[in-house]
mmCIF file with all atom_site columns, C-alpha atoms in Angstrom:
data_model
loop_
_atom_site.group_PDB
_atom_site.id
_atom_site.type_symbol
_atom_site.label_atom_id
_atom_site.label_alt_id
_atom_site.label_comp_id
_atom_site.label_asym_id
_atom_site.label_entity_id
_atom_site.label_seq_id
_atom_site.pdbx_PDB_ins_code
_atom_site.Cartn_x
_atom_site.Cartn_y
_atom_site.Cartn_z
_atom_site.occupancy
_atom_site.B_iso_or_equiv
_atom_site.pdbx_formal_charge
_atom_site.auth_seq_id
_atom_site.auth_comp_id
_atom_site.auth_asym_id
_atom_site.auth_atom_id
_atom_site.pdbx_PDB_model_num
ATOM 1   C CA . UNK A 1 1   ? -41.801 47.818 -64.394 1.00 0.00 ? 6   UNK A CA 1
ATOM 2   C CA . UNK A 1 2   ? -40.458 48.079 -61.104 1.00 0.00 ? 7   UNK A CA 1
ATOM 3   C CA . UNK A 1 3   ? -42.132 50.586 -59.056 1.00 0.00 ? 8   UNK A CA 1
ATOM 4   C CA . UNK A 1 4   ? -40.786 51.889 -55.410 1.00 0.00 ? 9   UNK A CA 1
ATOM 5   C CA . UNK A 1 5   ? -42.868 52.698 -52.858 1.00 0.00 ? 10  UNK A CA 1
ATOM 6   C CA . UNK A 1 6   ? -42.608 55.715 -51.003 1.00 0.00 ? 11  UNK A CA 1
ATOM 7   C CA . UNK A 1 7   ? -40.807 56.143 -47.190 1.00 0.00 ? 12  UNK A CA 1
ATOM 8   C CA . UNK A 1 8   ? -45.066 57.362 -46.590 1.00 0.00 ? 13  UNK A CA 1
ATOM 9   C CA . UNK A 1 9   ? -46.054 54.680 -48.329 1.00 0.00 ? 14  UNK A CA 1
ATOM 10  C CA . UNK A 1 10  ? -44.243 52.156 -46.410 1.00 0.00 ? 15  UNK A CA 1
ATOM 11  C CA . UNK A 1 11  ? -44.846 53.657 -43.621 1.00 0.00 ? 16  UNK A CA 1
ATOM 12  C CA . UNK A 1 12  ? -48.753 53.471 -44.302 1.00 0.00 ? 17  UNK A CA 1
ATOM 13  C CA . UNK A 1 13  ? -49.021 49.912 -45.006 1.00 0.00 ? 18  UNK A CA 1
ATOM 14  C CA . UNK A 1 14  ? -46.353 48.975 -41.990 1.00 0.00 ? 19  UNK A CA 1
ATOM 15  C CA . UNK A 1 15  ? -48.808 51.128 -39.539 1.00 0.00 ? 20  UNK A CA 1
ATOM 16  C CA . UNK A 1 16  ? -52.280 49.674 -41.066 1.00 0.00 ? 21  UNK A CA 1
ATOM 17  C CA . UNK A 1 17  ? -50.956 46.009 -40.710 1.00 0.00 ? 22  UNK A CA 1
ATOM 18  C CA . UNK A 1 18  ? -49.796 47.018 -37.105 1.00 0.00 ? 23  UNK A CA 1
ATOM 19  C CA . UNK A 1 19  ? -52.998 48.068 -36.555 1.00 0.00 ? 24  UNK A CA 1
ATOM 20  C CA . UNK A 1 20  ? -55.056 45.251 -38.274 1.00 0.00 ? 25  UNK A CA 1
ATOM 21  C CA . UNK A 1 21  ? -52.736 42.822 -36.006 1.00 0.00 ? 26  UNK A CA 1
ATOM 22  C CA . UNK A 1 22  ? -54.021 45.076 -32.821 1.00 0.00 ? 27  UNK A CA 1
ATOM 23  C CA . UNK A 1 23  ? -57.084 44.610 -33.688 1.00 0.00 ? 28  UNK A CA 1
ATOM 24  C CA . UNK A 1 24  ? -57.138 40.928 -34.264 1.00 0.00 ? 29  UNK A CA 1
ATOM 25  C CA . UNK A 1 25  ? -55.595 40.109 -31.432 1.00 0.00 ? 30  UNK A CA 1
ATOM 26  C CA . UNK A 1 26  ? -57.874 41.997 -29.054 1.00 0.00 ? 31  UNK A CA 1
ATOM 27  C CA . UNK A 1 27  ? -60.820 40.244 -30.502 1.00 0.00 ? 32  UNK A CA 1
ATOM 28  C CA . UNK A 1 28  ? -59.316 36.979 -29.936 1.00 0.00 ? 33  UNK A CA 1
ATOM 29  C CA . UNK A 1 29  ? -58.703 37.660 -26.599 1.00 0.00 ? 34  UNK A CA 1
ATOM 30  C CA . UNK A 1 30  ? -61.919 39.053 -26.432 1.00 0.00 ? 35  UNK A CA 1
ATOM 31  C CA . UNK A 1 31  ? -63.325 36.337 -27.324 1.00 0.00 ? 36  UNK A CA 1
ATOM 32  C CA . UNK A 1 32  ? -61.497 34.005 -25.405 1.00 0.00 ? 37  UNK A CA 1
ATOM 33  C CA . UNK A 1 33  ? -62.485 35.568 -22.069 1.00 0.00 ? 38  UNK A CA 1
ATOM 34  C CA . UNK A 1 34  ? -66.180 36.249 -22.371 1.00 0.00 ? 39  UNK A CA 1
ATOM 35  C CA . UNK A 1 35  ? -66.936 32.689 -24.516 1.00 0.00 ? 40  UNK A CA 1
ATOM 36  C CA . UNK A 1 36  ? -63.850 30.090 -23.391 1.00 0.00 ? 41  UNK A CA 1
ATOM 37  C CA . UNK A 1 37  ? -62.789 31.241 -20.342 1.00 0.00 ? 42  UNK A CA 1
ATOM 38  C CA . UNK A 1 38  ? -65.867 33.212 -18.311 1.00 0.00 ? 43  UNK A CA 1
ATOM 39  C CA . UNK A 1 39  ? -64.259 32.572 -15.047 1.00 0.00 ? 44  UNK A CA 1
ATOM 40  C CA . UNK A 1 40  ? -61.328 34.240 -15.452 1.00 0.00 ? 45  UNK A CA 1
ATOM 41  C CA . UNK A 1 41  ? -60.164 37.249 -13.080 1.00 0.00 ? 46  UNK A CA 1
ATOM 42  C CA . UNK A 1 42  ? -57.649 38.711 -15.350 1.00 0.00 ? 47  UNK A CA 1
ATOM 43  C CA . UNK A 1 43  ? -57.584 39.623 -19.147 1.00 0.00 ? 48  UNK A CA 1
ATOM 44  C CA . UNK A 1 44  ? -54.429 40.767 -21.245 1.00 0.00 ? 49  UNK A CA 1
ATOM 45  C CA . UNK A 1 45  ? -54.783 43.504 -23.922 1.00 0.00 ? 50  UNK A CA 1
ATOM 46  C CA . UNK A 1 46  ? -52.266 43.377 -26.731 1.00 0.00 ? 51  UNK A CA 1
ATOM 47  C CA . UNK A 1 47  ? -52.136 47.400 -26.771 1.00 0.00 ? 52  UNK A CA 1
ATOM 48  C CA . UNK A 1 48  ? -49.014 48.272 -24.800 1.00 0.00 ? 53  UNK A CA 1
ATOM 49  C CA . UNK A 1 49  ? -46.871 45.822 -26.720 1.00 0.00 ? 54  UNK A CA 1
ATOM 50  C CA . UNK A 1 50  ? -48.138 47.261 -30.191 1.00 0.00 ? 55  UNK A CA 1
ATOM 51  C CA . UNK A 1 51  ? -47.745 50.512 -28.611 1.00 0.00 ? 56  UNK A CA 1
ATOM 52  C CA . UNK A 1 52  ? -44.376 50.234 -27.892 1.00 0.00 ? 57  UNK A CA 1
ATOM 53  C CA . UNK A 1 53  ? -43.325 48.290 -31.519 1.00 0.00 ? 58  UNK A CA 1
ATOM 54  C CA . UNK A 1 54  ? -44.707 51.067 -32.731 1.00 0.00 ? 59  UNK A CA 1
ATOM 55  C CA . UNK A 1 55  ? -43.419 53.795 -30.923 1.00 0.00 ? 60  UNK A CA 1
ATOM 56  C CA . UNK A 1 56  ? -39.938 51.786 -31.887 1.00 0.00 ? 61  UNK A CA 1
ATOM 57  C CA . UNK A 1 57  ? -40.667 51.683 -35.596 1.00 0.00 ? 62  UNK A CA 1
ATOM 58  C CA . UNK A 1 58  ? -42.707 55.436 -35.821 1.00 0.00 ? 63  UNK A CA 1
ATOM 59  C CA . UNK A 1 59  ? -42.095 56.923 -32.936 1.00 0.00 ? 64  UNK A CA 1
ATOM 60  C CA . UNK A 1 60  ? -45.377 59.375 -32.281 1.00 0.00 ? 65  UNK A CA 1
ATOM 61  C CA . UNK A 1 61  ? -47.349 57.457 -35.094 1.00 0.00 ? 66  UNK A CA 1
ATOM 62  C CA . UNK A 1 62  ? -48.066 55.108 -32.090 1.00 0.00 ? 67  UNK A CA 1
ATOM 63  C CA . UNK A 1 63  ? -50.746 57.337 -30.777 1.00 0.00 ? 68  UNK A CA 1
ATOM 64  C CA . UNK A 1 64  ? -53.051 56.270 -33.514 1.00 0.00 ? 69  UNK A CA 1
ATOM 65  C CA . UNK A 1 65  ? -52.652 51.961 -32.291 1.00 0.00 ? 70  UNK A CA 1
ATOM 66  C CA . UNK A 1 66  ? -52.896 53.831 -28.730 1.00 0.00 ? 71  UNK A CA 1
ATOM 67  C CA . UNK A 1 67  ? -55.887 55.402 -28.906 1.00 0.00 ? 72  UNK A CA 1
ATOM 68  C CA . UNK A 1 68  ? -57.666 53.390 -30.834 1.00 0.00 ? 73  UNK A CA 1
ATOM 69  C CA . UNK A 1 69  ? -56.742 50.282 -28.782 1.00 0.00 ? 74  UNK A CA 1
ATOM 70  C CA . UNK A 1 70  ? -58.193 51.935 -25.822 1.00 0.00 ? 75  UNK A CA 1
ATOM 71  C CA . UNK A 1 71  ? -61.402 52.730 -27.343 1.00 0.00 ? 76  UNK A CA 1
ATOM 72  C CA . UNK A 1 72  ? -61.734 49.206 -29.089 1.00 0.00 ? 77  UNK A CA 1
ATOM 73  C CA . UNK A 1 73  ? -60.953 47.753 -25.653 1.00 0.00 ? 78  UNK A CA 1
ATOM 74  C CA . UNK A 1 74  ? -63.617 50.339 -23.726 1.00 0.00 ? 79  UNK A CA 1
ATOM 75  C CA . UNK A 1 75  ? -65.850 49.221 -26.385 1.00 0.00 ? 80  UNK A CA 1
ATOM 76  C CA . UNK A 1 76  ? -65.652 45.213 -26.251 1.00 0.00 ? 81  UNK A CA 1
ATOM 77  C CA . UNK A 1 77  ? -65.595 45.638 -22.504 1.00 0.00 ? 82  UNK A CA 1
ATOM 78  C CA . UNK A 1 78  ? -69.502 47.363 -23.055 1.00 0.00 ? 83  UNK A CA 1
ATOM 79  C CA . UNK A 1 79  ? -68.345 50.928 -21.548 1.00 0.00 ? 84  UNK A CA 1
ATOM 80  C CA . UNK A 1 80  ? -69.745 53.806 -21.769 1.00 0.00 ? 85  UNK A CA 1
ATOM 81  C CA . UNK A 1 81  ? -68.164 57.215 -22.777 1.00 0.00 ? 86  UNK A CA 1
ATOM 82  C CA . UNK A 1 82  ? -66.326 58.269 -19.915 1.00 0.00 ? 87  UNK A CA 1
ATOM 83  C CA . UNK A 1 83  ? -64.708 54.326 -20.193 1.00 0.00 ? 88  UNK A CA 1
ATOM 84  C CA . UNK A 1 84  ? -64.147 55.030 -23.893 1.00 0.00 ? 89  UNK A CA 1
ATOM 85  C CA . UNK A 1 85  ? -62.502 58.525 -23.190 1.00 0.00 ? 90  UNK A CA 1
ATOM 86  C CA . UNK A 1 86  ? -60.301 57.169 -19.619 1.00 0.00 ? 91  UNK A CA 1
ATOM 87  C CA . UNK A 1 87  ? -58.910 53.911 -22.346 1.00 0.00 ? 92  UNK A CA 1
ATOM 88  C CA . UNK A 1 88  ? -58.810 56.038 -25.301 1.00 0.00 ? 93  UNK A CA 1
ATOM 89  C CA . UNK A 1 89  ? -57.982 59.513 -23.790 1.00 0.00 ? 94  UNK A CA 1
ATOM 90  C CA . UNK A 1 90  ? -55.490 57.923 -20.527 1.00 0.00 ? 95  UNK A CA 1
ATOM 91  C CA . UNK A 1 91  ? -53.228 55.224 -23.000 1.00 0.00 ? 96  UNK A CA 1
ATOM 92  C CA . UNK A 1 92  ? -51.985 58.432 -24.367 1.00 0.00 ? 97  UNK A CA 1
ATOM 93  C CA . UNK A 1 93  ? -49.686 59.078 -21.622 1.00 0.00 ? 98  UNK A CA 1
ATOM 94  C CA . UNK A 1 94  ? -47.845 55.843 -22.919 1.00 0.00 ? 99  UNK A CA 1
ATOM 95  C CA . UNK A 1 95  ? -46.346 58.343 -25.307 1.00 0.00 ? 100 UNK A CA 1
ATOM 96  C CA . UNK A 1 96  ? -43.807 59.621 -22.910 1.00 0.00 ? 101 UNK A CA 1
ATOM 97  C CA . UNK A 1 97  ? -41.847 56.242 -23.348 1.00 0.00 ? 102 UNK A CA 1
ATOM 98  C CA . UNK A 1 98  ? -40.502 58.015 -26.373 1.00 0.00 ? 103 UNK A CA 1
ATOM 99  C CA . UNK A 1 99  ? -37.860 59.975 -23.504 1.00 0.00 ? 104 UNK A CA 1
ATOM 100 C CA . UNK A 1 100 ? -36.627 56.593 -23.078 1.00 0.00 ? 105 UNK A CA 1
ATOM 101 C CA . UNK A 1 101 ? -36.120 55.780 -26.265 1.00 0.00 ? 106 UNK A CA 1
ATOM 102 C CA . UNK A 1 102 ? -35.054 59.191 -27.499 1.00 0.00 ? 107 UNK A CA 1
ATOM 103 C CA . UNK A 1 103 ? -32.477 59.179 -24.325 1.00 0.00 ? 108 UNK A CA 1
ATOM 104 C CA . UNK A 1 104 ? -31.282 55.904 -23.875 1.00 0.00 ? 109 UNK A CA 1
ATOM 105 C CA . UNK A 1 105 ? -31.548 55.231 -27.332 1.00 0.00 ? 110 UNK A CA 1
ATOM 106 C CA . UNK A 1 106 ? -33.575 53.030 -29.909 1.00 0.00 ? 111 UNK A CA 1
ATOM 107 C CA . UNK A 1 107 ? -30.905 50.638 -30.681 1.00 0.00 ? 112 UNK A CA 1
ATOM 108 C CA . UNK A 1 108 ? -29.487 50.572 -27.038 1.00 0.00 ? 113 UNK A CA 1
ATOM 109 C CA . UNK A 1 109 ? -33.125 49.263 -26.107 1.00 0.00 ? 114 UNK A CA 1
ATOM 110 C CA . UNK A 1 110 ? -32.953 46.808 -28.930 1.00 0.00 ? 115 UNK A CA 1
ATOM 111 C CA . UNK A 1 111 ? -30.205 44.975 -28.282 1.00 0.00 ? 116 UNK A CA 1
ATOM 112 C CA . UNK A 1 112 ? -30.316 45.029 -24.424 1.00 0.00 ? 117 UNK A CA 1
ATOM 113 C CA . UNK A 1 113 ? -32.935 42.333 -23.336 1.00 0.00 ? 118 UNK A CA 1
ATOM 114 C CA . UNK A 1 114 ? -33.401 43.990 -19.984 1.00 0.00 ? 119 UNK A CA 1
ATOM 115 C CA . UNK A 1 115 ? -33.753 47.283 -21.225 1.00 0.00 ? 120 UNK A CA 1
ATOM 116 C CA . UNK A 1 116 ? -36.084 46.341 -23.957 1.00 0.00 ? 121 UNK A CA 1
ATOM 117 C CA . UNK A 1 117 ? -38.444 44.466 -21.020 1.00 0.00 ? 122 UNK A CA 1
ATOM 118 C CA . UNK A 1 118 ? -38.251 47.865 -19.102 1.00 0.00 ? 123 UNK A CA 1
ATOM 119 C CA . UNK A 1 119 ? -39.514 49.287 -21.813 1.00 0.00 ? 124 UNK A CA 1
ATOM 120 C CA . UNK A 1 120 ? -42.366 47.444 -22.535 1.00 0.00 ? 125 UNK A CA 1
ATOM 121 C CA . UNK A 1 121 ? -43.301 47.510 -19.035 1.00 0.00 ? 126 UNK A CA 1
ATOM 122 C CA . UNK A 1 122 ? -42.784 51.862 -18.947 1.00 0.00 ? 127 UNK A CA 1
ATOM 123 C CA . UNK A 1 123 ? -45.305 51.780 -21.780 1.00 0.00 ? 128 UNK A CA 1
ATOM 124 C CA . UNK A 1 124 ? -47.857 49.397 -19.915 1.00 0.00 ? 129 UNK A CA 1
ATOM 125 C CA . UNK A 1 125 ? -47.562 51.508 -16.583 1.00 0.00 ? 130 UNK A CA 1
ATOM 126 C CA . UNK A 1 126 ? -47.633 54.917 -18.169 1.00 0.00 ? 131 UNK A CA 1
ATOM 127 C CA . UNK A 1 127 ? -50.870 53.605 -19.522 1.00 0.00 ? 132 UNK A CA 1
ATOM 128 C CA . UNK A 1 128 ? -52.682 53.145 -16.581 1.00 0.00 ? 133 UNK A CA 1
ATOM 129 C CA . UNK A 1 129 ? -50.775 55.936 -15.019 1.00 0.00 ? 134 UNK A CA 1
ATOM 130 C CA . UNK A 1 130 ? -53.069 57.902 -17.598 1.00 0.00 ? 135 UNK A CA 1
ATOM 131 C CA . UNK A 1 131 ? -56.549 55.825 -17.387 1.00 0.00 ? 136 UNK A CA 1
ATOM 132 C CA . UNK A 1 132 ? -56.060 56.531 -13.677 1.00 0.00 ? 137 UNK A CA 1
ATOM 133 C CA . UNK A 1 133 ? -55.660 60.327 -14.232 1.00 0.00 ? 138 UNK A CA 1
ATOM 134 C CA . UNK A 1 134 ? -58.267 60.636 -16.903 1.00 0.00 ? 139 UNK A CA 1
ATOM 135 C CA . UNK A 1 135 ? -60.938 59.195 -13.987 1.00 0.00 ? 140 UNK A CA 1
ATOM 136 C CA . UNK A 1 136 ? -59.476 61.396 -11.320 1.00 0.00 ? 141 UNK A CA 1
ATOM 137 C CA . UNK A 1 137 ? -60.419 64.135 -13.782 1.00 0.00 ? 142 UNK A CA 1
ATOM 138 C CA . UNK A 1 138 ? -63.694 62.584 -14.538 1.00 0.00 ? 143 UNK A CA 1
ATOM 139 C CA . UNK A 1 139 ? -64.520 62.256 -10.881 1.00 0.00 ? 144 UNK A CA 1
ATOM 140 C CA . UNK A 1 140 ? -64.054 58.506 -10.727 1.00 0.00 ? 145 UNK A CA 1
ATOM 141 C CA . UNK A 1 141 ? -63.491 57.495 -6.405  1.00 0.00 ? 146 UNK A CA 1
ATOM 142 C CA . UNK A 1 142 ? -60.498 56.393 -5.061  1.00 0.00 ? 147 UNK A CA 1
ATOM 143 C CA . UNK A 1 143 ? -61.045 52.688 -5.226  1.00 0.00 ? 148 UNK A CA 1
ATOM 144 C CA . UNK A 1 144 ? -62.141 53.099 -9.159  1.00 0.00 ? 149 UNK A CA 1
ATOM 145 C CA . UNK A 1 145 ? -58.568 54.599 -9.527  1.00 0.00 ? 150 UNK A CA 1
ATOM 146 C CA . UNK A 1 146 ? -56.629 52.471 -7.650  1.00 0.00 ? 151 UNK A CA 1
ATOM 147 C CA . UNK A 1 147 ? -58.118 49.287 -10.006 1.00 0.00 ? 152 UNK A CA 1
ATOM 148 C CA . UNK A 1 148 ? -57.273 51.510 -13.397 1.00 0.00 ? 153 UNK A CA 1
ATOM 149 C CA . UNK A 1 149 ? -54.055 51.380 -12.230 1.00 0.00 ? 154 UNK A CA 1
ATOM 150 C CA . UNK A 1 150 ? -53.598 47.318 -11.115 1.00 0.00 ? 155 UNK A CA 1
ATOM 151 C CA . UNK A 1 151 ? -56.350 45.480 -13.595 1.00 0.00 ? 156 UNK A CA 1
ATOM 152 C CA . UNK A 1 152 ? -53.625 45.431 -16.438 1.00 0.00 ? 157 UNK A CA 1
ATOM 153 C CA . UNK A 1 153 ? -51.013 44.574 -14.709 1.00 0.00 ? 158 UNK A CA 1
ATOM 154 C CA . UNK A 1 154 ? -51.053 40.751 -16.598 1.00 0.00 ? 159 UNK A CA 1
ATOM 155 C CA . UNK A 1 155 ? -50.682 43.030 -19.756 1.00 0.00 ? 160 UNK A CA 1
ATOM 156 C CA . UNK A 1 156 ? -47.686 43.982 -18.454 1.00 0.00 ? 161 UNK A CA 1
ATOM 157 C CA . UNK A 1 157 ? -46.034 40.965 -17.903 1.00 0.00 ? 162 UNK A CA 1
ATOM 158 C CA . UNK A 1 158 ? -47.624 40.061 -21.669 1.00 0.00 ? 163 UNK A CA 1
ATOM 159 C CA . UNK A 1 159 ? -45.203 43.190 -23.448 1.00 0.00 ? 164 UNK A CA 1
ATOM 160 C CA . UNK A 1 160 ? -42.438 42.404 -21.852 1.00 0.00 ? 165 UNK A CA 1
ATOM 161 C CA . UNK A 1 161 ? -42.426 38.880 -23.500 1.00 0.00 ? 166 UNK A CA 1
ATOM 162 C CA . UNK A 1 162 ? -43.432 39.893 -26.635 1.00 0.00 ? 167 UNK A CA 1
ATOM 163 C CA . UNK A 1 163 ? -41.177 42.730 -27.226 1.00 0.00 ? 168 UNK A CA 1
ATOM 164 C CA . UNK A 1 164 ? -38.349 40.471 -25.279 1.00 0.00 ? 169 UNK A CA 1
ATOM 165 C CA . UNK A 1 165 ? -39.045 37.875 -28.046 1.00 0.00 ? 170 UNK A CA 1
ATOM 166 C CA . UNK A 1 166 ? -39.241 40.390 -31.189 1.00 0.00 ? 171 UNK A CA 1
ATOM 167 C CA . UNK A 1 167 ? -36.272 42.142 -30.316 1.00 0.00 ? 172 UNK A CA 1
ATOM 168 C CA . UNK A 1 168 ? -33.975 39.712 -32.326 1.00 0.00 ? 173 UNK A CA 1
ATOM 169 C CA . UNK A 1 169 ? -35.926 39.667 -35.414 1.00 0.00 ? 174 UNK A CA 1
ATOM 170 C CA . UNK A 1 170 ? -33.993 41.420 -37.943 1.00 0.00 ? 175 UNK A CA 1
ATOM 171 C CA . UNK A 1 171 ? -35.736 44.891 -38.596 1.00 0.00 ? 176 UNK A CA 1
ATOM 172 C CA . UNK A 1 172 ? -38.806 44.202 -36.523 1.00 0.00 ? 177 UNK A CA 1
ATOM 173 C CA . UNK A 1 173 ? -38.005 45.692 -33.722 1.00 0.00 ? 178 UNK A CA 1
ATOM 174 C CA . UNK A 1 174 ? -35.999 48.723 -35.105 1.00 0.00 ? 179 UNK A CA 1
ATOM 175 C CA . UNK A 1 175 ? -36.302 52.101 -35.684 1.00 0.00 ? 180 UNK A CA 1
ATOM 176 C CA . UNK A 1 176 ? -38.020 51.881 -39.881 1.00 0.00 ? 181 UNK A CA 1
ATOM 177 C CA . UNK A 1 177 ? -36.090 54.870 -40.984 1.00 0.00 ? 182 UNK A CA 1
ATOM 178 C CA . UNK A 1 178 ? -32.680 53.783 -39.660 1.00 0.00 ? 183 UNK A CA 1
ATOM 179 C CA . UNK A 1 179 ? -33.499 49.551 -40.938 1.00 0.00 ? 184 UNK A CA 1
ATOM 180 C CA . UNK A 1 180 ? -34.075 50.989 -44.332 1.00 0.00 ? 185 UNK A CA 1
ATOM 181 C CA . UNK A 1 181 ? -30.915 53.021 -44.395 1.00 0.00 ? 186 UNK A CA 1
ATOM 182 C CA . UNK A 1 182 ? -28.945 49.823 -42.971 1.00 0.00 ? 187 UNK A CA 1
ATOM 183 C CA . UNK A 1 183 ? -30.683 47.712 -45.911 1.00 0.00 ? 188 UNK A CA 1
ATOM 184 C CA . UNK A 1 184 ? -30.264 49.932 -48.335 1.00 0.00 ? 189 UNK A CA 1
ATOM 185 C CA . UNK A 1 185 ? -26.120 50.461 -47.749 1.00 0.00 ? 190 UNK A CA 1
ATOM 186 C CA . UNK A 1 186 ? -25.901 46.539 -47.669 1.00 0.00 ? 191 UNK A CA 1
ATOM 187 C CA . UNK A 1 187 ? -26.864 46.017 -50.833 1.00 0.00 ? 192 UNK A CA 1
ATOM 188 C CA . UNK A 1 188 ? -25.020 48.753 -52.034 1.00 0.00 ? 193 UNK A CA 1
ATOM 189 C CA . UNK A 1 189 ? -22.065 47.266 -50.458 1.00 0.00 ? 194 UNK A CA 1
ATOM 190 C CA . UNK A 1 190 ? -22.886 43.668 -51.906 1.00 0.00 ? 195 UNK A CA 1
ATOM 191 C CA . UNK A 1 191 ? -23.447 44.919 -55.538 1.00 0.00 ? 196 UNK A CA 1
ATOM 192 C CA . UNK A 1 192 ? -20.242 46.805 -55.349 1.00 0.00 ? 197 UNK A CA 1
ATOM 193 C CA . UNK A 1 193 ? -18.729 43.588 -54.561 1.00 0.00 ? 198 UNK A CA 1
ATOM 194 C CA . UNK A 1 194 ? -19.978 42.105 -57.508 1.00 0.00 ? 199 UNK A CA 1
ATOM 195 C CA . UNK A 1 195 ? -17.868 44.334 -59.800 1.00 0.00 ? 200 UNK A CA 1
#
């Protein structure tokens, strides 16, 4: 019997393995900076680059891998609940990289390697933009602002590779709705050849 999955069903497992992949890699680098490498001054976080995939693929279904990777980092990092609500709570602003997207366009981004780096790096700025007001709010000085907004900055640098080297990947880094579509008139275009 061959059974289809759903467009909600696809788009469940495609955002849990997202997530499970956020996850992972956060305790690996986790790991790798409070066991391997103690010494270290600066840590990279995987969440901006998941954030933006995913804001690619789902659009606002990225808040979910944003918040969450905030807290989980907050978390690992031993904080307490104002650092769990400034990572969970602040990432969120990351969310307004959808104008980009929405105005310069998905596939625009996509194919433009530049553009696609810009990107990444929006969605890494917007969220410390947002840690940085979610401490102002809390009552968090000047100086505790100031390194919210240049501790990630590595992280940065980390997206805009990633997403620069995902970009090509057929359907990876690519608006789901639209990829499906695309797939789904190729093959009716190759079994119409057949006949």
């Amino acid at each position: 019997m061959n059974r289809q999955r759903t467009f909600g069903q696809y788009r469940s497992i495609d955002l849990t393995i997202l997530l499970i992949v956020q996850v992972a890699s956060q305790f690996v680098i986790h790991f790798a900076a409070t066991v391997l490498y103690t010494d270290q001054l600066y840590v990279v976080s995987p969440v901006a680059a998941v954030a933006a995939l995913v804001m690619m693929r789902w659009n606002g279904w990225a808040a979910i891998h944003i918040l969450l990777g905030g807290v989980l980092y907050a978390l690992m990092a031993g904080g307490n609940w104002q650092h769990i609500l400034i990572y969970g709570g602040g990432n969120l602003l990351a969310l307004i990289a959808l104008l980009m997207l929405n105005y310069v366009g998905k596939e625009r981004i996509r194919k433009d390697g530049l553009l696609t780096m810009l990107y990444a790096l929006l969605t890494q700025l917007l969220m410390q933009v947002g840690r940085s007001v979610v401490a102002a709010v809390l009552g968090f000085p000047a100086g505790a602002l100031l390194g919210f907004l240049t501790t990630d900055l590595l992280s940065g640098l980390f997206s805009m590779v990633i997403l620069w080297s995902i970009r090509r990947v057929d359907g990876l880094f690519e608006d789901q709705k639209q990829y499906l579509l695309r797939i789904a008139r190729e093959q009716k275009n190759e079994r119409g050849e057949q006949f």
